[in-house]
Short mmCIF file of C-alpha atoms and ligand atoms in Angstrom, two decimals:
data_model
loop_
_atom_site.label_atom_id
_atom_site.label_comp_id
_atom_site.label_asym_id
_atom_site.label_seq_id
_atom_site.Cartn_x
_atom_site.Cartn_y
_atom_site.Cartn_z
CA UNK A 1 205.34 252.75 43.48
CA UNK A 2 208.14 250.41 42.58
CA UNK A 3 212.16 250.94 41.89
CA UNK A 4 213.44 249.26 38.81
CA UNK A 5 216.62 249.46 37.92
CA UNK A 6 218.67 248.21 35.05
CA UNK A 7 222.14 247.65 34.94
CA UNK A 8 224.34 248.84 31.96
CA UNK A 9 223.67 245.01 29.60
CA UNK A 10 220.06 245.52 30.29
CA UNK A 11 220.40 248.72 28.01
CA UNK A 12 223.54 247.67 26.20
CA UNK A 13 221.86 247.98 22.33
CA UNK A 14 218.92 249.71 21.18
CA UNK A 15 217.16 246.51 20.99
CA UNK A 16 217.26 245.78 24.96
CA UNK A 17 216.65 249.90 25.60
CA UNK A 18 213.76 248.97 23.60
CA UNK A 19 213.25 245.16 25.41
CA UNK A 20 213.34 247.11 28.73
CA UNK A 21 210.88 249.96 27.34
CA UNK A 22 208.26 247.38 27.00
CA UNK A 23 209.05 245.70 30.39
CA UNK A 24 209.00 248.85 32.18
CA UNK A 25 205.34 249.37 30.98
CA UNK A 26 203.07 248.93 34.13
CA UNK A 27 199.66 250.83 35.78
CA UNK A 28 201.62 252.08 38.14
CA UNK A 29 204.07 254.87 38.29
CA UNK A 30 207.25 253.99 38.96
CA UNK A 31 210.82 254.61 38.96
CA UNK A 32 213.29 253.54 36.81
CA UNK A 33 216.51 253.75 37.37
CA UNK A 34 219.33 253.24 35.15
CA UNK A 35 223.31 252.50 34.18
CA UNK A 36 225.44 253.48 31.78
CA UNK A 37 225.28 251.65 28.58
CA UNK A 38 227.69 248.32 29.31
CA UNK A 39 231.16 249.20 28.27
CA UNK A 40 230.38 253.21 28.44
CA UNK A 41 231.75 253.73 31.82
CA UNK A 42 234.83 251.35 31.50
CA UNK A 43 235.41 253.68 28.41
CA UNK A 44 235.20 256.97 30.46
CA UNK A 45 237.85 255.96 32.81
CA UNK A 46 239.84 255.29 29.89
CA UNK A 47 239.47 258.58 28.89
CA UNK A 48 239.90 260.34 31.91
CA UNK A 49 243.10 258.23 32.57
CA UNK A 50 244.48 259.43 29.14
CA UNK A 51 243.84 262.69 30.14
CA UNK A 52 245.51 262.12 33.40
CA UNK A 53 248.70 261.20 31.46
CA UNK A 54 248.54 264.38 29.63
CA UNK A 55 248.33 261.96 26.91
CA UNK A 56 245.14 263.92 24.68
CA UNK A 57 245.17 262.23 21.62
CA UNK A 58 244.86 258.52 23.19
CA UNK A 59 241.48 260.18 25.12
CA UNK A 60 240.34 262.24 21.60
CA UNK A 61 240.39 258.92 20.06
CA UNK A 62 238.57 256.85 22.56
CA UNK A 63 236.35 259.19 22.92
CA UNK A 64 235.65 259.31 19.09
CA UNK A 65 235.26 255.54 18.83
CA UNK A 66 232.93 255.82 21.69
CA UNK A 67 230.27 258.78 19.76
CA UNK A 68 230.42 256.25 16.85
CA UNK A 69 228.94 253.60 18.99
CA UNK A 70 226.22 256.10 20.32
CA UNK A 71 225.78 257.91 17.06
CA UNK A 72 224.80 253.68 15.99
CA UNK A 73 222.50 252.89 18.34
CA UNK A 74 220.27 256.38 18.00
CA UNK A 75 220.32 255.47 14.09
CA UNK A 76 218.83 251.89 15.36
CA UNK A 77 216.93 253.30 18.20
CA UNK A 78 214.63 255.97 16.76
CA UNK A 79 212.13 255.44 13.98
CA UNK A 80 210.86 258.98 13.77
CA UNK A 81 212.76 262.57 12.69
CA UNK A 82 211.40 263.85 15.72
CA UNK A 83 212.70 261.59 18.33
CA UNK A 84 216.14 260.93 16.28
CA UNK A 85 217.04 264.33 16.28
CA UNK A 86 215.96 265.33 19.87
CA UNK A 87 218.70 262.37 20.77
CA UNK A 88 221.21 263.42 18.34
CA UNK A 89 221.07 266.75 19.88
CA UNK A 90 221.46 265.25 23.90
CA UNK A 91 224.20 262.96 23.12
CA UNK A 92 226.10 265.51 20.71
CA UNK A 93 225.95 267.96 23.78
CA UNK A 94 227.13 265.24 26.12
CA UNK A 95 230.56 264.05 23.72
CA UNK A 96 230.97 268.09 23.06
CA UNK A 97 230.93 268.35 26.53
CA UNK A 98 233.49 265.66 27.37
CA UNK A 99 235.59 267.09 24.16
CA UNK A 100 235.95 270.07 25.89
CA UNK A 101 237.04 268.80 29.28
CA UNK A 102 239.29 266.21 27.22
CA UNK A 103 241.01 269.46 26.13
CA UNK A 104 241.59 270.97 29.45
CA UNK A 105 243.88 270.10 32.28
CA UNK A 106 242.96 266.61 34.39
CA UNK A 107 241.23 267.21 38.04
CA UNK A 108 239.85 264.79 40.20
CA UNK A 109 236.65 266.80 39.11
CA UNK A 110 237.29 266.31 35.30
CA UNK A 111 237.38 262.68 36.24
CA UNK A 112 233.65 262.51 37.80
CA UNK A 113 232.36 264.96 35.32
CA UNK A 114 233.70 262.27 32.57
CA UNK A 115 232.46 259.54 34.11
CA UNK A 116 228.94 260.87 34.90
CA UNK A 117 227.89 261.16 31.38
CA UNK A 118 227.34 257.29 30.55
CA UNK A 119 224.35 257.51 32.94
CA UNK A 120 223.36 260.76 31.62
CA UNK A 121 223.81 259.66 28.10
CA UNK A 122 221.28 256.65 28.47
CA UNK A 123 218.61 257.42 30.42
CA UNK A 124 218.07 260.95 27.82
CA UNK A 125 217.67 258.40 24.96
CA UNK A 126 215.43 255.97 26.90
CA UNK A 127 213.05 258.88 27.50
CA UNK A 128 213.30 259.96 24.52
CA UNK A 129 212.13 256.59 23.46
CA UNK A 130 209.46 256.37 25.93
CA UNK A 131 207.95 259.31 24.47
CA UNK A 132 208.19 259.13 20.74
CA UNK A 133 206.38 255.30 21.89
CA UNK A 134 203.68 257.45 23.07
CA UNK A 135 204.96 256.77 26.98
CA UNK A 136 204.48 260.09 29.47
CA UNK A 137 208.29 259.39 30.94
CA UNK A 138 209.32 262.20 32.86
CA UNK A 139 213.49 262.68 33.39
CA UNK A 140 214.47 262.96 37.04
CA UNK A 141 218.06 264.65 36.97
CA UNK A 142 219.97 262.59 39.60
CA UNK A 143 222.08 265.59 40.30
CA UNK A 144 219.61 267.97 40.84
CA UNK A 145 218.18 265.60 44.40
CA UNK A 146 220.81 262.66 44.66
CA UNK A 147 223.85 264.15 46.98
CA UNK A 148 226.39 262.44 49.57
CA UNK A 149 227.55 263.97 52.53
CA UNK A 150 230.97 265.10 54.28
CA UNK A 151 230.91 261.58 54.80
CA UNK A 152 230.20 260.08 51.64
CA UNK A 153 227.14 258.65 52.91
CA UNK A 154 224.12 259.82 51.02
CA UNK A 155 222.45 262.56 52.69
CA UNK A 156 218.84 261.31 52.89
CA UNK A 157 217.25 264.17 53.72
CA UNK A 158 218.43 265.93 51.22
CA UNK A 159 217.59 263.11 48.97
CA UNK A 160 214.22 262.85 50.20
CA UNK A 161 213.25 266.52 50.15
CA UNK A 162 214.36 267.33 46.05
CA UNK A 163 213.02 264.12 44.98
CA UNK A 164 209.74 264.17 46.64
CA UNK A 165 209.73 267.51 45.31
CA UNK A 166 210.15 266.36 41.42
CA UNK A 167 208.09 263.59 42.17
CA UNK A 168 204.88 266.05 43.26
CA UNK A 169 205.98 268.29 40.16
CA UNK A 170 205.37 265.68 37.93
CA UNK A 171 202.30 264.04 39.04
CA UNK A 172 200.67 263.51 35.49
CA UNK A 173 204.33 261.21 34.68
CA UNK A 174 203.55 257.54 33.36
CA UNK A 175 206.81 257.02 34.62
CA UNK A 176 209.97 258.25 35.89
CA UNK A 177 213.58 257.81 34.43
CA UNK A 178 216.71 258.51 36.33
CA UNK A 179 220.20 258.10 36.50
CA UNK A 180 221.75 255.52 38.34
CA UNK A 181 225.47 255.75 40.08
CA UNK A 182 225.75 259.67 40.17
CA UNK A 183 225.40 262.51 42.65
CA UNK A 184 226.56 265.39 43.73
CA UNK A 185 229.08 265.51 46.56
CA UNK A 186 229.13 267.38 50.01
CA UNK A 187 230.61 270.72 48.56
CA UNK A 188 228.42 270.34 45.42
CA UNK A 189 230.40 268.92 43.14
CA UNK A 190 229.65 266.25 40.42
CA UNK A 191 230.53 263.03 41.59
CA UNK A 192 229.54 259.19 42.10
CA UNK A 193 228.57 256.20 44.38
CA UNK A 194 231.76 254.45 43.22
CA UNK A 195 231.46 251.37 40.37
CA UNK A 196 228.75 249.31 40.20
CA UNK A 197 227.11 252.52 42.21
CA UNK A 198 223.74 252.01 40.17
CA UNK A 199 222.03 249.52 43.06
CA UNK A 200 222.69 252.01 45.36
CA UNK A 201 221.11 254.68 43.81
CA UNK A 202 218.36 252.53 43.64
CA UNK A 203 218.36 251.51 47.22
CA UNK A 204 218.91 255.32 48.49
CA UNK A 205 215.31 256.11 46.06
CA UNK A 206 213.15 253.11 47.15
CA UNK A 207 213.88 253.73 50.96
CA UNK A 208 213.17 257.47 50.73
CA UNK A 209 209.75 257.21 48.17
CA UNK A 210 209.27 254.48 50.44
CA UNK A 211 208.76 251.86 47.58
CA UNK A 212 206.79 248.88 47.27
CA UNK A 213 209.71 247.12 46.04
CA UNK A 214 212.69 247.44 44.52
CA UNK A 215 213.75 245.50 41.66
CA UNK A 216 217.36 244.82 40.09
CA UNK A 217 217.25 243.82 36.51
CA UNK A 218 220.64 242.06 35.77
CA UNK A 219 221.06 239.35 32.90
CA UNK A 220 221.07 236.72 35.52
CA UNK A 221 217.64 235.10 36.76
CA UNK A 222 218.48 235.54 40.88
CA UNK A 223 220.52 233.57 42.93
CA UNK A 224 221.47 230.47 42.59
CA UNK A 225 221.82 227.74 45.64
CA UNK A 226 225.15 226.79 44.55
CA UNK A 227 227.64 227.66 41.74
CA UNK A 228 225.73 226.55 38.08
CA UNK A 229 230.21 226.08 36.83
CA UNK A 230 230.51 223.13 39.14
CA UNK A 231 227.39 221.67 39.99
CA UNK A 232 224.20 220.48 37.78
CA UNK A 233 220.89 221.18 38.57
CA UNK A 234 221.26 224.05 41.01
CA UNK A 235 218.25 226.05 41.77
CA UNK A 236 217.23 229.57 42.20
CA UNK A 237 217.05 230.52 46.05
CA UNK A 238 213.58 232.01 46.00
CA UNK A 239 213.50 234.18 49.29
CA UNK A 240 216.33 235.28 51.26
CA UNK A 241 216.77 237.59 54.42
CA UNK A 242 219.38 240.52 54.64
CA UNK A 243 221.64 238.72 56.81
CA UNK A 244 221.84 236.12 54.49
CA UNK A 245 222.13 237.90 51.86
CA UNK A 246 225.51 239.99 53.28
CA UNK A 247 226.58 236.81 54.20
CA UNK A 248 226.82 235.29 50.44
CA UNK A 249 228.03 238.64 48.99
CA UNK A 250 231.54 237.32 50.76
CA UNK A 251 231.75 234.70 48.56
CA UNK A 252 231.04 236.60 45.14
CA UNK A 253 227.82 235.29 44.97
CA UNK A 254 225.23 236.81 42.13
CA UNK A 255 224.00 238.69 44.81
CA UNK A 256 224.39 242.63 45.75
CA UNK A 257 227.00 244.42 47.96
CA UNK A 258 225.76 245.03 51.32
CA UNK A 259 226.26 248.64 51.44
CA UNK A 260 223.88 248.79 48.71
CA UNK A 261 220.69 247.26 50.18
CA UNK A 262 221.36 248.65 53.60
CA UNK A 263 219.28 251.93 52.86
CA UNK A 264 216.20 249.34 51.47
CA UNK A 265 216.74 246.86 54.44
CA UNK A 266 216.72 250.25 57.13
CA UNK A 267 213.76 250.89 55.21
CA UNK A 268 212.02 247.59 55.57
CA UNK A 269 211.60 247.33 51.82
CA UNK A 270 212.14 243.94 49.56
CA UNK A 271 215.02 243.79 46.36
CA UNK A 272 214.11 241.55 43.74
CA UNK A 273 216.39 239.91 41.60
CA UNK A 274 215.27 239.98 38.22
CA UNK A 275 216.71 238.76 34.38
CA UNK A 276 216.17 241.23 32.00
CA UNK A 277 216.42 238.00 29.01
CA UNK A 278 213.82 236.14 31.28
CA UNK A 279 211.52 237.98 32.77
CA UNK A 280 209.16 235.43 34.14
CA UNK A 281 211.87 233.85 35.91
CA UNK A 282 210.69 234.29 39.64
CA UNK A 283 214.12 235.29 40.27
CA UNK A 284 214.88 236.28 44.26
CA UNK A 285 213.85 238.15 47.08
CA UNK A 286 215.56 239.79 49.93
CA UNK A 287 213.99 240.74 52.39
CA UNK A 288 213.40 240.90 56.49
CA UNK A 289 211.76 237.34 56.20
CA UNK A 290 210.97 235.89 59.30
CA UNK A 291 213.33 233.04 60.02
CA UNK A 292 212.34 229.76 58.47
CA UNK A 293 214.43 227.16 59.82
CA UNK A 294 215.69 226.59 56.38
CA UNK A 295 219.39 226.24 54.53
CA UNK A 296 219.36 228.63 51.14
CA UNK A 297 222.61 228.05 49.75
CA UNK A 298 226.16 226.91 49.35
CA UNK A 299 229.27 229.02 48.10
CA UNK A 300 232.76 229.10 47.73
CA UNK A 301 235.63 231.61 47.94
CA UNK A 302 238.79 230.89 46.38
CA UNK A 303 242.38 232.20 47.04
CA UNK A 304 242.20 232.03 50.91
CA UNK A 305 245.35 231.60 52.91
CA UNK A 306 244.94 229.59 56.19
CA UNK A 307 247.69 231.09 58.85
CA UNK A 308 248.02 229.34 62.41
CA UNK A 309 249.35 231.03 65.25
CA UNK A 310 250.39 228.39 67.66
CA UNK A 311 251.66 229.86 71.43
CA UNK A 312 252.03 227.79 74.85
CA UNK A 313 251.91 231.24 76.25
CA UNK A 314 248.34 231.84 74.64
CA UNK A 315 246.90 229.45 77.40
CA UNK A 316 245.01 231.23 80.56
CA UNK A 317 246.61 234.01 79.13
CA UNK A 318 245.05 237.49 78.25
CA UNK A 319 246.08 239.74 75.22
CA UNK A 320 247.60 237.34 73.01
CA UNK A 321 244.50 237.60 70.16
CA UNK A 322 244.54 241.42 70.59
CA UNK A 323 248.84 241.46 69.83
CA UNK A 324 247.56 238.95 67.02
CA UNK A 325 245.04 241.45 65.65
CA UNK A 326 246.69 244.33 66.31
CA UNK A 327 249.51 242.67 63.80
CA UNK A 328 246.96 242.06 60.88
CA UNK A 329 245.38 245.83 61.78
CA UNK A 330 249.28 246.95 61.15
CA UNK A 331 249.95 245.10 57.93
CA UNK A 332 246.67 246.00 56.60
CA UNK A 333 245.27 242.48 56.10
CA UNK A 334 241.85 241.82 57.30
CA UNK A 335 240.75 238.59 58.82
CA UNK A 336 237.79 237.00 56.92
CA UNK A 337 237.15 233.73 58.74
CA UNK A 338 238.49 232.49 62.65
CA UNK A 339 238.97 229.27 64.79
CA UNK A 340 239.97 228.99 68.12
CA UNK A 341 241.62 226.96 70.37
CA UNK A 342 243.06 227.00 74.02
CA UNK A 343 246.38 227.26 72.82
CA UNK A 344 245.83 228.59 69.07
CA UNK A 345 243.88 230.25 66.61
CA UNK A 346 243.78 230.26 62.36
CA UNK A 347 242.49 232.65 60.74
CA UNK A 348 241.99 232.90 56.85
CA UNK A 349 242.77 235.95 54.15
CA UNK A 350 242.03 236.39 50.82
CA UNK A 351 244.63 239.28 50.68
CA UNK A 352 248.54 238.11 50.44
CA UNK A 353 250.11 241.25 49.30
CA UNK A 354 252.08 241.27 53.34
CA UNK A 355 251.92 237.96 53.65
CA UNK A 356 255.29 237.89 54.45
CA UNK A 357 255.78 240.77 56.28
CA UNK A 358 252.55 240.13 58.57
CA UNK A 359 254.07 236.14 58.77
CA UNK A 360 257.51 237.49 59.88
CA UNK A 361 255.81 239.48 62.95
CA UNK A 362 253.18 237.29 63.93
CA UNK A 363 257.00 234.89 64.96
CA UNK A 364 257.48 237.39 67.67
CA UNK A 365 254.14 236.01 69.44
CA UNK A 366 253.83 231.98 68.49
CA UNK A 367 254.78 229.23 65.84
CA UNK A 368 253.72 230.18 62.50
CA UNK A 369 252.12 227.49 59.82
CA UNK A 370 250.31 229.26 56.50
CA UNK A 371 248.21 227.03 54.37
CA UNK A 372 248.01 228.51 50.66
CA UNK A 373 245.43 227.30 48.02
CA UNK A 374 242.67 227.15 50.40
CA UNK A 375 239.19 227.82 49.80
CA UNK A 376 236.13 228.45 52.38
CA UNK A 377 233.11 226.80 51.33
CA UNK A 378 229.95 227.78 53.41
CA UNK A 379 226.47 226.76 53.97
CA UNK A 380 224.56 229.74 54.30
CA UNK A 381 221.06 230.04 55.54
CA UNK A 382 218.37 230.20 58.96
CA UNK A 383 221.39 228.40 61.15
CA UNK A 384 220.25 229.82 64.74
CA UNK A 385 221.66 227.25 67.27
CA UNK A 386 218.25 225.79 68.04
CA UNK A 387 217.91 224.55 64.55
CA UNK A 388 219.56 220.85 65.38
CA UNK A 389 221.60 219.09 62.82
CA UNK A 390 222.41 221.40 60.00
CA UNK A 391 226.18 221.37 61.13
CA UNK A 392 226.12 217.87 61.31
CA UNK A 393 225.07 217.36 57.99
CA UNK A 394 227.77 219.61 56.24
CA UNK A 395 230.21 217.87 58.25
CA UNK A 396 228.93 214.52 57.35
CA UNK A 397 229.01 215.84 53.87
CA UNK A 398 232.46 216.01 54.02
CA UNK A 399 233.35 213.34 55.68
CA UNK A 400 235.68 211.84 53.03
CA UNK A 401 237.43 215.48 52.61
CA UNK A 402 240.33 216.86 54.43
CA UNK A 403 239.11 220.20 56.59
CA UNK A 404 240.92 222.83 57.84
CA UNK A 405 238.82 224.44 59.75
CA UNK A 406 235.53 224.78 60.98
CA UNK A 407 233.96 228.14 61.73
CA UNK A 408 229.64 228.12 63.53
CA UNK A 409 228.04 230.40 65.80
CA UNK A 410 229.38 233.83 64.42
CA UNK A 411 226.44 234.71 63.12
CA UNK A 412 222.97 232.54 62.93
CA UNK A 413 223.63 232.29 59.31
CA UNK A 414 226.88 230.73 58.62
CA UNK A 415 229.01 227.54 58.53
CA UNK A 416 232.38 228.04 56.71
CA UNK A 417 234.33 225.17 56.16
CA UNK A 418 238.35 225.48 55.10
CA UNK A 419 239.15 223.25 52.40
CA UNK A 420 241.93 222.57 49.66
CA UNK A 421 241.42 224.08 46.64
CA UNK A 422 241.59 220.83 44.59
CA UNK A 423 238.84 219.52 47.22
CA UNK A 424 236.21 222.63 46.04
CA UNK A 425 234.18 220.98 43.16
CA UNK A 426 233.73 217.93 44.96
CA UNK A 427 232.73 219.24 48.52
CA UNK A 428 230.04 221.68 46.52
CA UNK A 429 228.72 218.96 45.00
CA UNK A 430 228.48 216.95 47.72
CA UNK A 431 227.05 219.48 50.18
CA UNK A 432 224.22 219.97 47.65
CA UNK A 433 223.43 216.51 47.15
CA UNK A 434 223.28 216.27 51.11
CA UNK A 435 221.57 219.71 51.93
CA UNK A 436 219.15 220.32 49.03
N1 LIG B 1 227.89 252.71 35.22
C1 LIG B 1 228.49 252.54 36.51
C2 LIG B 1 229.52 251.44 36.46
O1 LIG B 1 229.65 250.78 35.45
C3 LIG B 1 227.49 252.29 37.58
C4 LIG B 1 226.72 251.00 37.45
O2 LIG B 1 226.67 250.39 36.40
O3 LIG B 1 226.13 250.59 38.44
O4 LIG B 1 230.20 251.23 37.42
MG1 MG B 2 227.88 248.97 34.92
#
């Protein structure tokens, strides 16, 4: 059994619900997970932040536009009576629904209930579609087995228990449909896995079926090893391992949040990274791959503010990094990358909202120098220690650049290199021409 899900442009018209009908077609019975149609979710928290500001008629309205756009796609969607009218009859339900709580007074609870419906609303017409195509597709209700918590972590036993239990209710199922992103919350309520939720919920199902695989269908064939804006020819990164993976998310590479493959990674299962417009693209795969003495990739992160704390008292001295700390901790800045020296230590931030505040105290303990318009660039890949000369050839790819700093050794999968921001396009050209 395999997890597929796909996000909300996968199923943004009735022609891709009816691209990824066909592509979901397989011997096997699997699940499918899916979002929101794309835009449908941005358009509920419109709504629900109309409501908010008692302002009805701005939420009536959006929310009329919005049925038009469903009413649309069922009209293009459905060939047959049959199936067209089923799926009038869901989504009418679903906007008579949200009409109703558009009506009433605003709750944090209105707001979920709102914006659970986009999921609701699209995976009821892509079994709908399934079936009147002849397709045995069985609906899993996310709310009646996906729950979180006191926590907010998903409860997997919970999890595991209800869905197992559909899932052995439904043997004779071709395949299973079921909403991404939305749950039910500690005390019951109807709630989410916060934006972009819909990998999760696909994580949280593959560990606790205990998939094969899971798959994320995005319209983007993988990862690439290094940013297609800026440099020609980049490749897809075939294989990667968790670590690696977390590592890149940093730098807003096409890759998934952490949090969201930890449940498959616990669960020692792979996530492929597939493109919904080209699905024989090999795309990538993370997974617990052994290490392979290999560099995968090269990113950058832009906006990052270099600030050196210089202090004669810092040397043979103890509890000058934890006063240093304890000053980002207190202006709620966190510390992305670190350098070191006897007598001094930078550290970079992509957050300046208290840059001057933080900038102001850090005075009290050293000489303060901040470097704006920075960017990290970072060579990411199977860096253990042992692996001789991988630093020395992103250094050497540099050479002619200014640097910063230099960060190695926090974790066996990193170099990040501090650079100016004019610097970026050339050093990530450069570093691929030298590393790949
Ligand atoms: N529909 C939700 C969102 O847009 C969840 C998801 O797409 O993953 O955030
Ligand atoms: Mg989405």
């Amino acid at each position: 059994m395999k997890v597929l899900k796909f996000g909300g442009t996968s199923v943004g018209t009735a022609d891709r619900i009816k691209h990824v009908a066909r592509l979901i077609q397989s011997d096997s019975q699997n699940i499918v997970v899916l979002s929101a149609m794309a835009g449908t979710t941005n358009t509920l928290v419109e709504i629900a932040d109309y409501l908010s500001k008692g302002n009805t008629p701005g939420a009536q309205e959006t929310l009329n536009h919005l049925n038009l756009k469903y009413n649309n796609v069922i009209d293009e969607l459905f060939d047959t009576p049959g199936a067209h009218s089923r799926a009038k009859a869901v989504i009418d339900e679903r906007f008579s629904y949200i009409r109703a709580l558009v009506r009433g007074e605003y709750s944090l609870a209105v707001n979920k209930e709102i914006l659970a419906q986009g999921e609701l609303m699209s995976t009821a017409m892509m079994d709908i579609y399934l079936n009147e195509q002849g397709v045995k597709s069985v609906l899993l209700p996310a709310l009646d087995y996906m729950r979180t918590d006191a926590n907010g972590e998903p409860d997997m036993k919970y999890v595991s228990t209800r869905l197992k239990r559909l899932l052995d209710l439904n043997r004779d199922a071709e395949v299973f449909i079921t909403q991404g992103y939305i749950c039910l919350n500690a005390v019951g309520e109807v709630d989410n896995l916060k934006r972009g939720g819909s990998d999760y919920s696909a994580s949280i199902i593959g560990a606790v079926v205990d998939a094969d695989e899971i798959e994320i269908w995005t319209d983007i064939d993988g990862m690439h090893n290094n940013d297609p804006r800026y440099v020609d020819n980049t490749s897809p990164v075939g294989e990667l391992n968790f670590e690696e993976a977390a590592e890149l998310a940093y730098f807003g590479a096409k890759i998934l949040h952490p949090n969201c493959v930890l449940p498959a990674k616990l669960a020692n299962i792979p996530v492929r990274l597939l493109n919904t417009l080209d699905p024989k693209a090999r795309g990538t795969v993370i997974y617990n791959m052994p290490p392979d003495g290999k560099i995968k990739a090269v990113a950058a992160k832009d906006n990052v503010t270099a600030i050196k704390i210089k202090s004669g008292r810092m040397l043979l001295a103890y509890g000058f990094l934890h006063k240093v700390f304890e000053t980002f901790e207190k202006h709620q800045t966190s510390i992305d990358m670190m350098a070191t020296s006897e007598v001094g230590v930078t550290v970079t931030i992509d957050d300046e909202s208290h840059l001057a505040a933080l900038v102001d105290d850090l005075k009290n303990f050293g000489t303060v120098t901040v470097d704006r318009d920075m960017v990290i660039v970072c060579v990411v890949g199977d860096l253990e220690w042992h692996n001789c000369g991988f630093e020395a050839q992103a250094v050497a790819a540099l050479k002619d650049i200014p640097v910063r700093m230099i960060s190695y050794g926090g974790s066996n999968y990193n170099i990040s290199m501090v650079i100016r921001s004019g610097d970026k396009i050339e050093a990530l050209k450069r570093l691929s021409s030298a590393l790949f």
